[in-house]
PDB file of C-alpha atoms in Angstrom:
ATOM      1  CA  MET X   1      42.683 -17.352  -1.228  1.00 48.00           C
ATOM      2  CA  ASN X   2      39.703 -14.999  -2.014  1.00 56.00           C
ATOM      3  CA  SER X   3      37.990 -17.612  -3.868  1.00 54.00           C
ATOM      4  CA  ARG X   4      37.810 -19.765  -1.113  1.00 60.00           C
ATOM      5  CA  ILE X   5      37.226 -17.321   1.828  1.00 57.00           C
ATOM      6  CA  TYR X   6      33.059 -18.711   1.476  1.00 58.00           C
ATOM      7  CA  THR X   7      33.705 -22.237   1.411  1.00 69.00           C
ATOM      8  CA  ASN X   8      33.047 -22.487   5.030  1.00 70.00           C
ATOM      9  CA  LYS X   9      29.424 -21.712   5.443  1.00 73.00           C
ATOM     10  CA  LYS X  10      29.176 -22.613   9.103  1.00 75.00           C
ATOM     11  CA  PRO X  11      29.846 -19.153  10.563  1.00 78.00           C
ATOM     12  CA  LEU X  12      27.003 -17.758   8.335  1.00 80.00           C
ATOM     13  CA  PHE X  13      24.101 -19.697  10.295  1.00 82.00           C
ATOM     14  CA  VAL X  14      25.686 -18.324  13.559  1.00 84.00           C
ATOM     15  CA  PHE X  15      24.779 -14.864  12.294  1.00 85.00           C
ATOM     16  CA  LEU X  16      21.491 -15.968  10.782  1.00 88.00           C
ATOM     17  CA  ILE X  17      20.197 -17.512  13.916  1.00 90.00           C
ATOM     18  CA  PRO X  18      19.216 -14.208  15.708  1.00 90.00           C
ATOM     19  CA  ALA X  19      17.360 -12.904  12.601  1.00 90.00           C
ATOM     20  CA  PHE X  20      15.625 -16.247  12.191  1.00 91.00           C
ATOM     21  CA  LEU X  21      14.435 -16.220  16.166  1.00 94.00           C
ATOM     22  CA  PHE X  22      13.543 -12.459  15.593  1.00 93.00           C
ATOM     23  CA  MET X  23      11.179 -13.601  12.705  1.00 93.00           C
ATOM     24  CA  ALA X  24      10.078 -16.657  14.346  1.00 93.00           C
ATOM     25  CA  LEU X  25       8.690 -14.575  17.629  1.00 93.00           C
ATOM     26  CA  PHE X  26       7.389 -11.560  16.083  1.00 92.00           C
ATOM     27  CA  LEU X  27       6.249 -12.702  12.416  1.00 90.00           C
ATOM     28  CA  PHE X  28       5.674 -16.528  12.229  1.00 92.00           C
ATOM     29  CA  TYR X  29       4.307 -17.065  15.742  1.00 94.00           C
ATOM     30  CA  PRO X  30       1.628 -14.363  15.439  1.00 92.00           C
ATOM     31  CA  PHE X  31       0.411 -15.387  12.110  1.00 91.00           C
ATOM     32  CA  VAL X  32       0.097 -19.029  13.291  1.00 94.00           C
ATOM     33  CA  GLN X  33      -1.924 -17.706  16.538  1.00 92.00           C
ATOM     34  CA  ASN X  34      -3.871 -15.319  14.213  1.00 92.00           C
ATOM     35  CA  ILE X  35      -5.107 -18.462  12.179  1.00 93.00           C
ATOM     36  CA  CYS X  36      -5.902 -20.405  15.573  1.00 94.00           C
ATOM     37  CA  ASN X  37      -7.974 -17.534  16.858  1.00 92.00           C
ATOM     38  CA  SER X  38      -9.996 -17.368  13.762  1.00 92.00           C
ATOM     39  CA  PHE X  39     -11.229 -20.817  14.573  1.00 94.00           C
ATOM     40  CA  LEU X  40     -11.654 -19.902  18.529  1.00 92.00           C
ATOM     41  CA  GLN X  41     -14.526 -17.719  20.380  1.00 91.00           C
ATOM     42  CA  ILE X  42     -12.753 -14.760  21.714  1.00 88.00           C
ATOM     43  CA  THR X  43     -14.755 -11.917  23.066  1.00 82.00           C
ATOM     44  CA  GLY X  44     -12.273  -9.070  23.931  1.00 82.00           C
ATOM     45  CA  MET X  45      -8.535  -8.203  23.528  1.00 81.00           C
ATOM     46  CA  GLY X  46      -6.428 -10.220  26.227  1.00 79.00           C
ATOM     47  CA  GLU X  47      -9.417 -12.381  27.086  1.00 83.00           C
ATOM     48  CA  PRO X  48      -8.948 -16.272  26.917  1.00 84.00           C
ATOM     49  CA  ALA X  49     -10.584 -18.285  24.115  1.00 86.00           C
ATOM     50  CA  LYS X  50     -14.011 -20.021  25.062  1.00 87.00           C
ATOM     51  CA  GLY X  51     -13.283 -22.883  22.914  1.00 88.00           C
ATOM     52  CA  LEU X  52     -14.055 -23.834  19.300  1.00 90.00           C
ATOM     53  CA  LEU X  53     -16.504 -21.986  17.524  1.00 88.00           C
ATOM     54  CA  ASP X  54     -19.551 -23.876  16.253  1.00 85.00           C
ATOM     55  CA  PRO X  55     -19.412 -24.787  13.643  1.00 89.00           C
ATOM     56  CA  TRP X  56     -15.298 -24.186  13.520  1.00 88.00           C
ATOM     57  CA  TYR X  57     -15.769 -22.187  10.189  1.00 90.00           C
ATOM     58  CA  SER X  58     -18.261 -19.566  11.043  1.00 93.00           C
ATOM     59  CA  ASN X  59     -16.106 -16.621  11.044  1.00 93.00           C
ATOM     60  CA  TYR X  60     -15.147 -17.508   7.285  1.00 94.00           C
ATOM     61  CA  ALA X  61     -18.893 -17.846   6.356  1.00 93.00           C
ATOM     62  CA  LYS X  62     -19.774 -14.932   7.824  1.00 93.00           C
ATOM     63  CA  LEU X  63     -17.188 -13.104   5.672  1.00 93.00           C
ATOM     64  CA  PHE X  64     -19.311 -13.734   2.575  1.00 90.00           C
ATOM     65  CA  GLN X  65     -22.417 -12.482   4.272  1.00 92.00           C
ATOM     66  CA  ASP X  66     -21.552  -9.531   6.218  1.00 94.00           C
ATOM     67  CA  PRO X  67     -22.659  -6.274   3.989  1.00 94.00           C
ATOM     68  CA  ASN X  68     -19.720  -4.208   5.549  1.00 94.00           C
ATOM     69  CA  MET X  69     -17.086  -6.998   4.568  1.00 94.00           C
ATOM     70  CA  LEU X  70     -18.179  -6.747   1.005  1.00 94.00           C
ATOM     71  CA  THR X  71     -17.924  -2.890   0.960  1.00 93.00           C
ATOM     72  CA  ALA X  72     -14.585  -3.070   2.566  1.00 94.00           C
ATOM     73  CA  LEU X  73     -13.756  -5.492  -0.424  1.00 94.00           C
ATOM     74  CA  LYS X  74     -15.105  -3.455  -2.995  1.00 94.00           C
ATOM     75  CA  ASN X  75     -13.236  -0.270  -1.594  1.00 93.00           C
ATOM     76  CA  THR X  76      -9.956  -1.885  -1.477  1.00 93.00           C
ATOM     77  CA  LEU X  77     -10.237  -3.031  -5.048  1.00 93.00           C
ATOM     78  CA  VAL X  78     -10.741   0.592  -5.951  1.00 93.00           C
ATOM     79  CA  VAL X  79      -7.698   1.654  -3.730  1.00 92.00           C
ATOM     80  CA  MET X  80      -5.801  -1.054  -5.886  1.00 92.00           C
ATOM     81  CA  VAL X  81      -6.832   0.276  -9.030  1.00 92.00           C
ATOM     82  CA  CYS X  82      -6.001   3.837  -8.117  1.00 91.00           C
ATOM     83  CA  THR X  83      -2.529   3.014  -6.674  1.00 90.00           C
ATOM     84  CA  VAL X  84      -1.389   1.433  -9.672  1.00 89.00           C
ATOM     85  CA  VAL X  85      -3.093   3.954 -11.947  1.00 90.00           C
ATOM     86  CA  PHE X  86      -2.306   6.985 -10.029  1.00 91.00           C
ATOM     87  CA  GLN X  87       0.554   6.312  -7.439  1.00 91.00           C
ATOM     88  CA  VAL X  88       2.866   4.020  -9.672  1.00 92.00           C
ATOM     89  CA  GLY X  89       1.793   6.112 -12.907  1.00 92.00           C
ATOM     90  CA  ILE X  90       2.380   9.204 -11.546  1.00 93.00           C
ATOM     91  CA  ALA X  91       5.632   8.464 -10.078  1.00 93.00           C
ATOM     92  CA  LEU X  92       6.515   6.948 -13.310  1.00 93.00           C
ATOM     93  CA  VAL X  93       5.902  10.074 -15.196  1.00 93.00           C
ATOM     94  CA  LEU X  94       7.966  12.117 -12.830  1.00 92.00           C
ATOM     95  CA  ALA X  95      10.597   9.993 -12.548  1.00 92.00           C
ATOM     96  CA  ILE X  96      11.167  10.077 -16.295  1.00 91.00           C
ATOM     97  CA  LEU X  97      10.716  13.728 -16.307  1.00 90.00           C
ATOM     98  CA  VAL X  98      13.240  14.493 -13.502  1.00 89.00           C
ATOM     99  CA  ASP X  99      15.501  11.885 -15.102  1.00 85.00           C
ATOM    100  CA  ASN X 100      15.684  14.045 -18.341  1.00 82.00           C
ATOM    101  CA  ILE X 101      16.613  17.215 -16.423  1.00 82.00           C
ATOM    102  CA  ARG X 102      20.074  18.357 -15.133  1.00 75.00           C
ATOM    103  CA  ALA X 103      19.466  21.459 -13.027  1.00 79.00           C
ATOM    104  CA  GLY X 104      17.368  21.023 -10.046  1.00 78.00           C
ATOM    105  CA  SER X 105      16.904  17.175 -10.199  1.00 80.00           C
ATOM    106  CA  GLN X 106      17.955  17.002  -6.279  1.00 84.00           C
ATOM    107  CA  PHE X 107      15.324  19.767  -5.612  1.00 87.00           C
ATOM    108  CA  PHE X 108      12.531  17.900  -7.207  1.00 85.00           C
ATOM    109  CA  ARG X 109      13.680  14.367  -5.676  1.00 85.00           C
ATOM    110  CA  THR X 110      13.201  15.691  -2.403  1.00 86.00           C
ATOM    111  CA  VAL X 111      10.210  17.800  -2.671  1.00 87.00           C
ATOM    112  CA  TYR X 112       8.320  14.490  -4.206  1.00 88.00           C
ATOM    113  CA  PHE X 113       9.643  12.223  -1.836  1.00 86.00           C
ATOM    114  CA  PHE X 114       8.744  14.683   1.237  1.00 86.00           C
ATOM    115  CA  PRO X 115       4.944  13.573   1.737  1.00 86.00           C
ATOM    116  CA  ILE X 116       6.061   9.884   2.736  1.00 86.00           C
ATOM    117  CA  VAL X 117       8.106  11.289   5.835  1.00 86.00           C
ATOM    118  CA  ILE X 118       4.822  13.077   7.251  1.00 86.00           C
ATOM    119  CA  SER X 119       3.166  10.999   9.795  1.00 85.00           C
ATOM    120  CA  ALA X 120      -0.168   9.480   8.480  1.00 85.00           C
ATOM    121  CA  THR X 121      -2.111  10.771  11.526  1.00 86.00           C
ATOM    122  CA  ALA X 122      -0.614  14.374  10.842  1.00 88.00           C
ATOM    123  CA  LEU X 123      -1.661  13.949   7.303  1.00 88.00           C
ATOM    124  CA  GLY X 124      -5.003  12.637   7.932  1.00 87.00           C
ATOM    125  CA  LEU X 125      -5.759  15.697  10.253  1.00 88.00           C
ATOM    126  CA  LEU X 126      -4.491  18.107   7.649  1.00 88.00           C
ATOM    127  CA  PHE X 127      -6.886  16.621   4.947  1.00 88.00           C
ATOM    128  CA  ASN X 128      -9.680  16.916   7.525  1.00 87.00           C
ATOM    129  CA  LEU X 129      -9.105  20.754   7.911  1.00 87.00           C
ATOM    130  CA  ILE X 130      -9.262  21.185   4.070  1.00 87.00           C
ATOM    131  CA  PHE X 131     -12.212  19.305   3.330  1.00 85.00           C
ATOM    132  CA  LEU X 132     -14.286  18.281   6.282  1.00 79.00           C
ATOM    133  CA  TYR X 133     -13.583  20.179   9.683  1.00 72.00           C
ATOM    134  CA  ASN X 134     -16.003  23.447  10.179  1.00 67.00           C
ATOM    135  CA  GLY X 135     -16.786  23.248   6.314  1.00 72.00           C
ATOM    136  CA  GLY X 136     -13.399  22.685   5.191  1.00 80.00           C
ATOM    137  CA  MET X 137     -11.068  25.202   3.366  1.00 85.00           C
ATOM    138  CA  VAL X 138     -11.988  24.041   0.106  1.00 86.00           C
ATOM    139  CA  ASN X 139     -15.796  24.538   1.170  1.00 85.00           C
ATOM    140  CA  GLN X 140     -14.644  28.096   2.415  1.00 86.00           C
ATOM    141  CA  LEU X 141     -13.231  29.012  -0.801  1.00 86.00           C
ATOM    142  CA  VAL X 142     -15.966  27.721  -3.094  1.00 85.00           C
ATOM    143  CA  GLU X 143     -18.409  30.078  -0.693  1.00 84.00           C
ATOM    144  CA  ALA X 144     -16.241  32.842  -1.309  1.00 85.00           C
ATOM    145  CA  LEU X 145     -16.607  32.375  -5.237  1.00 86.00           C
ATOM    146  CA  GLY X 146     -20.291  32.732  -4.439  1.00 83.00           C
ATOM    147  CA  HIS X 147     -21.204  28.883  -4.661  1.00 81.00           C
ATOM    148  CA  GLY X 148     -22.739  26.328  -2.246  1.00 79.00           C
ATOM    149  CA  LYS X 149     -20.754  23.981   0.039  1.00 81.00           C
ATOM    150  CA  ILE X 150     -20.016  20.560  -1.346  1.00 83.00           C
ATOM    151  CA  ASP X 151     -20.538  17.575   1.016  1.00 81.00           C
ATOM    152  CA  TRP X 152     -17.162  15.736   0.766  1.00 84.00           C
ATOM    153  CA  LYS X 153     -18.856  13.025   3.266  1.00 81.00           C
ATOM    154  CA  SER X 154     -21.598  11.899   0.993  1.00 77.00           C
ATOM    155  CA  GLY X 155     -22.629  11.726  -2.733  1.00 69.00           C
ATOM    156  CA  GLY X 156     -20.006   9.284  -3.844  1.00 77.00           C
ATOM    157  CA  LEU X 157     -17.484  11.913  -2.460  1.00 84.00           C
ATOM    158  CA  GLN X 158     -16.502  10.419   0.714  1.00 87.00           C
ATOM    159  CA  LEU X 159     -14.191   7.499  -1.002  1.00 87.00           C
ATOM    160  CA  PHE X 160     -12.520  10.214  -3.229  1.00 88.00           C
ATOM    161  CA  THR X 161     -11.932  12.475   0.017  1.00 89.00           C
ATOM    162  CA  MET X 162     -10.448   9.329   1.586  1.00 88.00           C
ATOM    163  CA  LEU X 163      -8.351   8.181  -1.496  1.00 89.00           C
ATOM    164  CA  LEU X 164      -6.814  11.749  -2.331  1.00 89.00           C
ATOM    165  CA  PRO X 165      -4.371  12.020   0.476  1.00 89.00           C
ATOM    166  CA  VAL X 166      -3.438   8.287   0.120  1.00 87.00           C
ATOM    167  CA  MET X 167      -2.716   8.887  -3.432  1.00 87.00           C
ATOM    168  CA  TRP X 168      -0.814  11.757  -2.706  1.00 88.00           C
ATOM    169  CA  GLN X 169       1.351  10.529   0.243  1.00 86.00           C
ATOM    170  CA  TYR X 170       2.740   7.396  -1.659  1.00 88.00           C
ATOM    171  CA  VAL X 171       3.709   8.960  -5.244  1.00 91.00           C
ATOM    172  CA  GLY X 172       6.952  10.092  -3.605  1.00 89.00           C
ATOM    173  CA  PHE X 173       7.824   6.097  -2.324  1.00 91.00           C
ATOM    174  CA  TYR X 174       7.375   5.055  -5.693  1.00 93.00           C
ATOM    175  CA  PHE X 175       9.137   7.928  -7.365  1.00 93.00           C
ATOM    176  CA  VAL X 176      12.563   7.210  -5.601  1.00 91.00           C
ATOM    177  CA  ILE X 177      12.441   3.341  -6.270  1.00 92.00           C
ATOM    178  CA  LEU X 178      11.916   4.151 -10.224  1.00 93.00           C
ATOM    179  CA  VAL X 179      14.427   6.749  -9.757  1.00 92.00           C
ATOM    180  CA  THR X 180      16.899   4.654  -8.793  1.00 90.00           C
ATOM    181  CA  GLY X 181      15.951   2.131 -11.539  1.00 91.00           C
ATOM    182  CA  LEU X 182      16.419   4.832 -14.203  1.00 90.00           C
ATOM    183  CA  ASN X 183      20.100   5.588 -13.034  1.00 88.00           C
ATOM    184  CA  ASN X 184      20.892   2.036 -13.422  1.00 89.00           C
ATOM    185  CA  ILE X 185      20.013   2.269 -17.198  1.00 88.00           C
ATOM    186  CA  ASP X 186      23.506   2.642 -19.299  1.00 88.00           C
ATOM    187  CA  PRO X 187      23.519   6.229 -20.599  1.00 86.00           C
ATOM    188  CA  GLU X 188      25.265   4.744 -23.521  1.00 89.00           C
ATOM    189  CA  LEU X 189      22.168   3.085 -24.665  1.00 88.00           C
ATOM    190  CA  TYR X 190      20.462   6.525 -24.874  1.00 86.00           C
ATOM    191  CA  GLU X 191      23.722   7.947 -26.567  1.00 87.00           C
ATOM    192  CA  ALA X 192      23.462   4.966 -29.457  1.00 90.00           C
ATOM    193  CA  ALA X 193      19.807   5.814 -30.063  1.00 88.00           C
ATOM    194  CA  GLU X 194      20.432   9.641 -30.421  1.00 86.00           C
ATOM    195  CA  ILE X 195      23.028   8.914 -33.019  1.00 87.00           C
ATOM    196  CA  ASP X 196      20.585   6.633 -35.138  1.00 85.00           C
ATOM    197  CA  GLY X 197      18.298   9.317 -34.889  1.00 86.00           C
ATOM    198  CA  ALA X 198      15.354   8.388 -32.313  1.00 85.00           C
ATOM    199  CA  SER X 199      13.490  10.937 -30.776  1.00 86.00           C
ATOM    200  CA  ARG X 200      12.966  11.431 -26.894  1.00 85.00           C
ATOM    201  CA  MET X 201       9.571   9.541 -26.935  1.00 87.00           C
ATOM    202  CA  GLN X 202      11.060   6.634 -28.954  1.00 89.00           C
ATOM    203  CA  ARG X 203      13.964   6.622 -26.473  1.00 87.00           C
ATOM    204  CA  ILE X 204      11.656   6.220 -23.560  1.00 88.00           C
ATOM    205  CA  SER X 205       9.370   3.716 -25.351  1.00 89.00           C
ATOM    206  CA  HIS X 206      12.148   1.436 -26.625  1.00 88.00           C
ATOM    207  CA  ILE X 207      14.682   1.630 -24.145  1.00 89.00           C
ATOM    208  CA  THR X 208      13.554   3.246 -20.777  1.00 89.00           C
ATOM    209  CA  LEU X 209      10.281   1.307 -20.341  1.00 90.00           C
ATOM    210  CA  PRO X 210      11.347  -2.082 -21.470  1.00 89.00           C
ATOM    211  CA  LEU X 211      14.637  -2.008 -19.225  1.00 90.00           C
ATOM    212  CA  LEU X 212      12.164  -0.469 -16.242  1.00 91.00           C
ATOM    213  CA  LYS X 213       9.885  -3.203 -16.471  1.00 89.00           C
ATOM    214  CA  PRO X 214      11.040  -5.115 -13.471  1.00 89.00           C
ATOM    215  CA  VAL X 215      11.207  -2.010 -11.365  1.00 92.00           C
ATOM    216  CA  ILE X 216       7.503  -1.329 -12.424  1.00 92.00           C
ATOM    217  CA  ALA X 217       6.440  -5.059 -11.724  1.00 90.00           C
ATOM    218  CA  THR X 218       8.018  -4.523  -8.260  1.00 90.00           C
ATOM    219  CA  CYS X 219       5.998  -1.119  -7.643  1.00 92.00           C
ATOM    220  CA  VAL X 220       3.009  -2.731  -8.810  1.00 91.00           C
ATOM    221  CA  VAL X 221       3.240  -5.672  -6.391  1.00 90.00           C
ATOM    222  CA  LEU X 222       3.893  -3.056  -3.641  1.00 91.00           C
ATOM    223  CA  ALA X 223       1.117  -0.949  -4.558  1.00 91.00           C
ATOM    224  CA  VAL X 224      -1.701  -3.866  -4.661  1.00 89.00           C
ATOM    225  CA  THR X 225      -0.368  -5.395  -1.551  1.00 89.00           C
ATOM    226  CA  GLY X 226      -0.191  -2.262   0.213  1.00 88.00           C
ATOM    227  CA  ALA X 227      -3.676  -1.441  -0.741  1.00 89.00           C
ATOM    228  CA  LEU X 228      -5.082  -4.506   1.447  1.00 88.00           C
ATOM    229  CA  LYS X 229      -3.469  -2.886   4.806  1.00 85.00           C
ATOM    230  CA  VAL X 230      -4.106   0.562   4.173  1.00 88.00           C
ATOM    231  CA  PHE X 231      -5.310   1.651   7.621  1.00 89.00           C
ATOM    232  CA  ASP X 232      -3.939   4.867   9.555  1.00 87.00           C
ATOM    233  CA  LEU X 233      -4.936   7.842   7.118  1.00 89.00           C
ATOM    234  CA  PRO X 234      -8.416   6.322   5.985  1.00 90.00           C
ATOM    235  CA  TRP X 235      -9.252   5.692  10.128  1.00 91.00           C
ATOM    236  CA  VAL X 236      -8.246   9.349  10.997  1.00 89.00           C
ATOM    237  CA  MET X 237     -10.245  10.521   8.221  1.00 89.00           C
ATOM    238  CA  PHE X 238     -13.406   8.295   8.580  1.00 89.00           C
ATOM    239  CA  PRO X 239     -13.534   6.446  11.630  1.00 88.00           C
ATOM    240  CA  ASN X 240     -15.746   3.272  12.348  1.00 87.00           C
ATOM    241  CA  GLY X 241     -16.691   3.574   8.450  1.00 85.00           C
ATOM    242  CA  MET X 242     -18.460   6.858   8.732  1.00 85.00           C
ATOM    243  CA  PRO X 243     -20.775   7.782   7.029  1.00 81.00           C
ATOM    244  CA  GLU X 244     -23.264   5.036   7.122  1.00 82.00           C
ATOM    245  CA  ASN X 245     -20.685   2.234   6.672  1.00 87.00           C
ATOM    246  CA  THR X 246     -19.618   3.331   3.150  1.00 88.00           C
ATOM    247  CA  THR X 247     -15.724   3.972   3.702  1.00 90.00           C
ATOM    248  CA  TRP X 248     -14.503   0.756   5.282  1.00 94.00           C
ATOM    249  CA  LEU X 249     -11.413  -1.089   3.695  1.00 94.00           C
ATOM    250  CA  THR X 250     -10.004  -4.395   4.795  1.00 94.00           C
ATOM    251  CA  GLY X 251      -7.337  -2.891   7.035  1.00 92.00           C
ATOM    252  CA  THR X 252      -9.784  -0.512   8.931  1.00 93.00           C
ATOM    253  CA  TYR X 253     -12.644  -3.071   9.430  1.00 94.00           C
ATOM    254  CA  MET X 254     -10.422  -5.627  10.668  1.00 94.00           C
ATOM    255  CA  TYR X 255      -9.218  -3.163  13.018  1.00 93.00           C
ATOM    256  CA  PHE X 256     -12.498  -1.973  14.193  1.00 94.00           C
ATOM    257  CA  GLN X 257     -13.994  -5.566  14.629  1.00 93.00           C
ATOM    258  CA  THR X 258     -10.950  -6.414  16.790  1.00 91.00           C
ATOM    259  CA  THR X 259     -10.541  -3.290  19.168  1.00 90.00           C
ATOM    260  CA  VAL X 260     -13.989  -1.627  18.864  1.00 89.00           C
ATOM    261  CA  ALA X 261     -16.227  -4.328  18.562  1.00 86.00           C
ATOM    262  CA  GLY X 262     -14.397  -6.606  20.271  1.00 86.00           C
ATOM    263  CA  ASP X 263     -15.027  -9.385  18.031  1.00 90.00           C
ATOM    264  CA  VAL X 264     -11.491 -10.661  18.005  1.00 92.00           C
ATOM    265  CA  ASP X 265     -12.071 -14.013  16.389  1.00 93.00           C
ATOM    266  CA  TYR X 266     -13.968 -12.538  13.410  1.00 94.00           C
ATOM    267  CA  GLY X 267     -11.035  -9.924  13.265  1.00 93.00           C
ATOM    268  CA  SER X 268      -8.463 -12.427  12.761  1.00 93.00           C
ATOM    269  CA  ALA X 269     -10.361 -14.044  10.111  1.00 94.00           C
ATOM    270  CA  ILE X 270     -10.315 -11.053   8.282  1.00 95.00           C
ATOM    271  CA  ALA X 271      -6.520 -10.675   8.994  1.00 94.00           C
ATOM    272  CA  VAL X 272      -6.077 -14.258   7.537  1.00 94.00           C
ATOM    273  CA  LEU X 273      -8.145 -13.054   4.395  1.00 94.00           C
ATOM    274  CA  ILE X 274      -6.073 -10.025   4.002  1.00 94.00           C
ATOM    275  CA  VAL X 275      -2.819 -12.209   4.144  1.00 92.00           C
ATOM    276  CA  VAL X 276      -4.252 -14.671   1.524  1.00 93.00           C
ATOM    277  CA  LEU X 277      -5.668 -12.121  -1.095  1.00 92.00           C
ATOM    278  CA  GLY X 278      -2.070 -10.441  -0.825  1.00 90.00           C
ATOM    279  CA  ILE X 279      -0.468 -13.577  -1.818  1.00 91.00           C
ATOM    280  CA  CYS X 280      -2.776 -14.256  -4.436  1.00 92.00           C
ATOM    281  CA  VAL X 281      -2.837 -10.763  -5.934  1.00 89.00           C
ATOM    282  CA  SER X 282       1.222 -10.846  -5.874  1.00 88.00           C
ATOM    283  CA  LEU X 283       1.200 -14.011  -7.735  1.00 89.00           C
ATOM    284  CA  VAL X 284      -1.100 -12.890 -10.347  1.00 89.00           C
ATOM    285  CA  VAL X 285       0.849  -9.438 -10.634  1.00 85.00           C
ATOM    286  CA  ASN X 286       4.100 -11.266 -10.834  1.00 83.00           C
ATOM    287  CA  LYS X 287       2.494 -13.689 -13.754  1.00 85.00           C
ATOM    288  CA  LEU X 288       1.387 -10.677 -15.556  1.00 81.00           C
ATOM    289  CA  THR X 289       4.825  -8.669 -15.468  1.00 77.00           C
ATOM    290  CA  ALA X 290       7.117 -11.827 -15.912  1.00 72.00           C
ATOM    291  CA  GLU X 291       9.700 -11.593 -18.373  1.00 68.00           C
ATOM    292  CA  LYS X 292       8.863 -14.036 -21.564  1.00 63.00           C
ATOM    293  CA  GLU X 293      11.470 -16.233 -22.540  1.00 55.00           C
TER     294      GLU X 293
END
């Protein structure tokens, strides 16, 4: 009886139809419309298109000539590297450490996950108070120690100032994913390795990391694709790419072109580029982290 319960799959399609309609309305249709908008001349949000661009591919040609777009791509690449090295890397170290303790593990899991529940806008304002507002808390401490103020908005420090809260906020997200993966590893494997005389580092390198590789690969894909659409926190700290258009990211520059500059069609082209880059990067990461036969 139980083995034949799923033989009739017609009811399954009935339950899938609402979800499919929802995705078609709020995901597929806007995506296709956005591609169409990138070839049209649209001068403002809510404004009707004035026809095809001349030439029709001019927005995509502009992407490779726009210096701000090149800055956004370069900064986004830096964010990608930092998210893999620091977000996923630190989360992996913390997950292994917490998994190897018994007392207080729930406390550390809560503390490390806490930043992810804070609004990005509130977090951006918080780090503005730390670094930028009225000299910033850090500069006030530096002055109290008898040193001069540090300009966190220039001298190459603006990207660090923007990336620090981004890195800090999402470590807990990957930490939870990795801890879940660690919980799925059979403890008997560690017991057998310990009986055979394997040290703790050998157990981590020969058991934990190989079995955790699919989970790490998932975290890396989420990190690099998420870097392409980082927006809210950098925009709060450095709106309009300030200072001197050095802090643009693909997400913030797309928003600026669409809503502030009113160049909706060019913003649509940037959005298409973000999607294409996300797909390509995901394919590359999956290829590099795929399990070998």
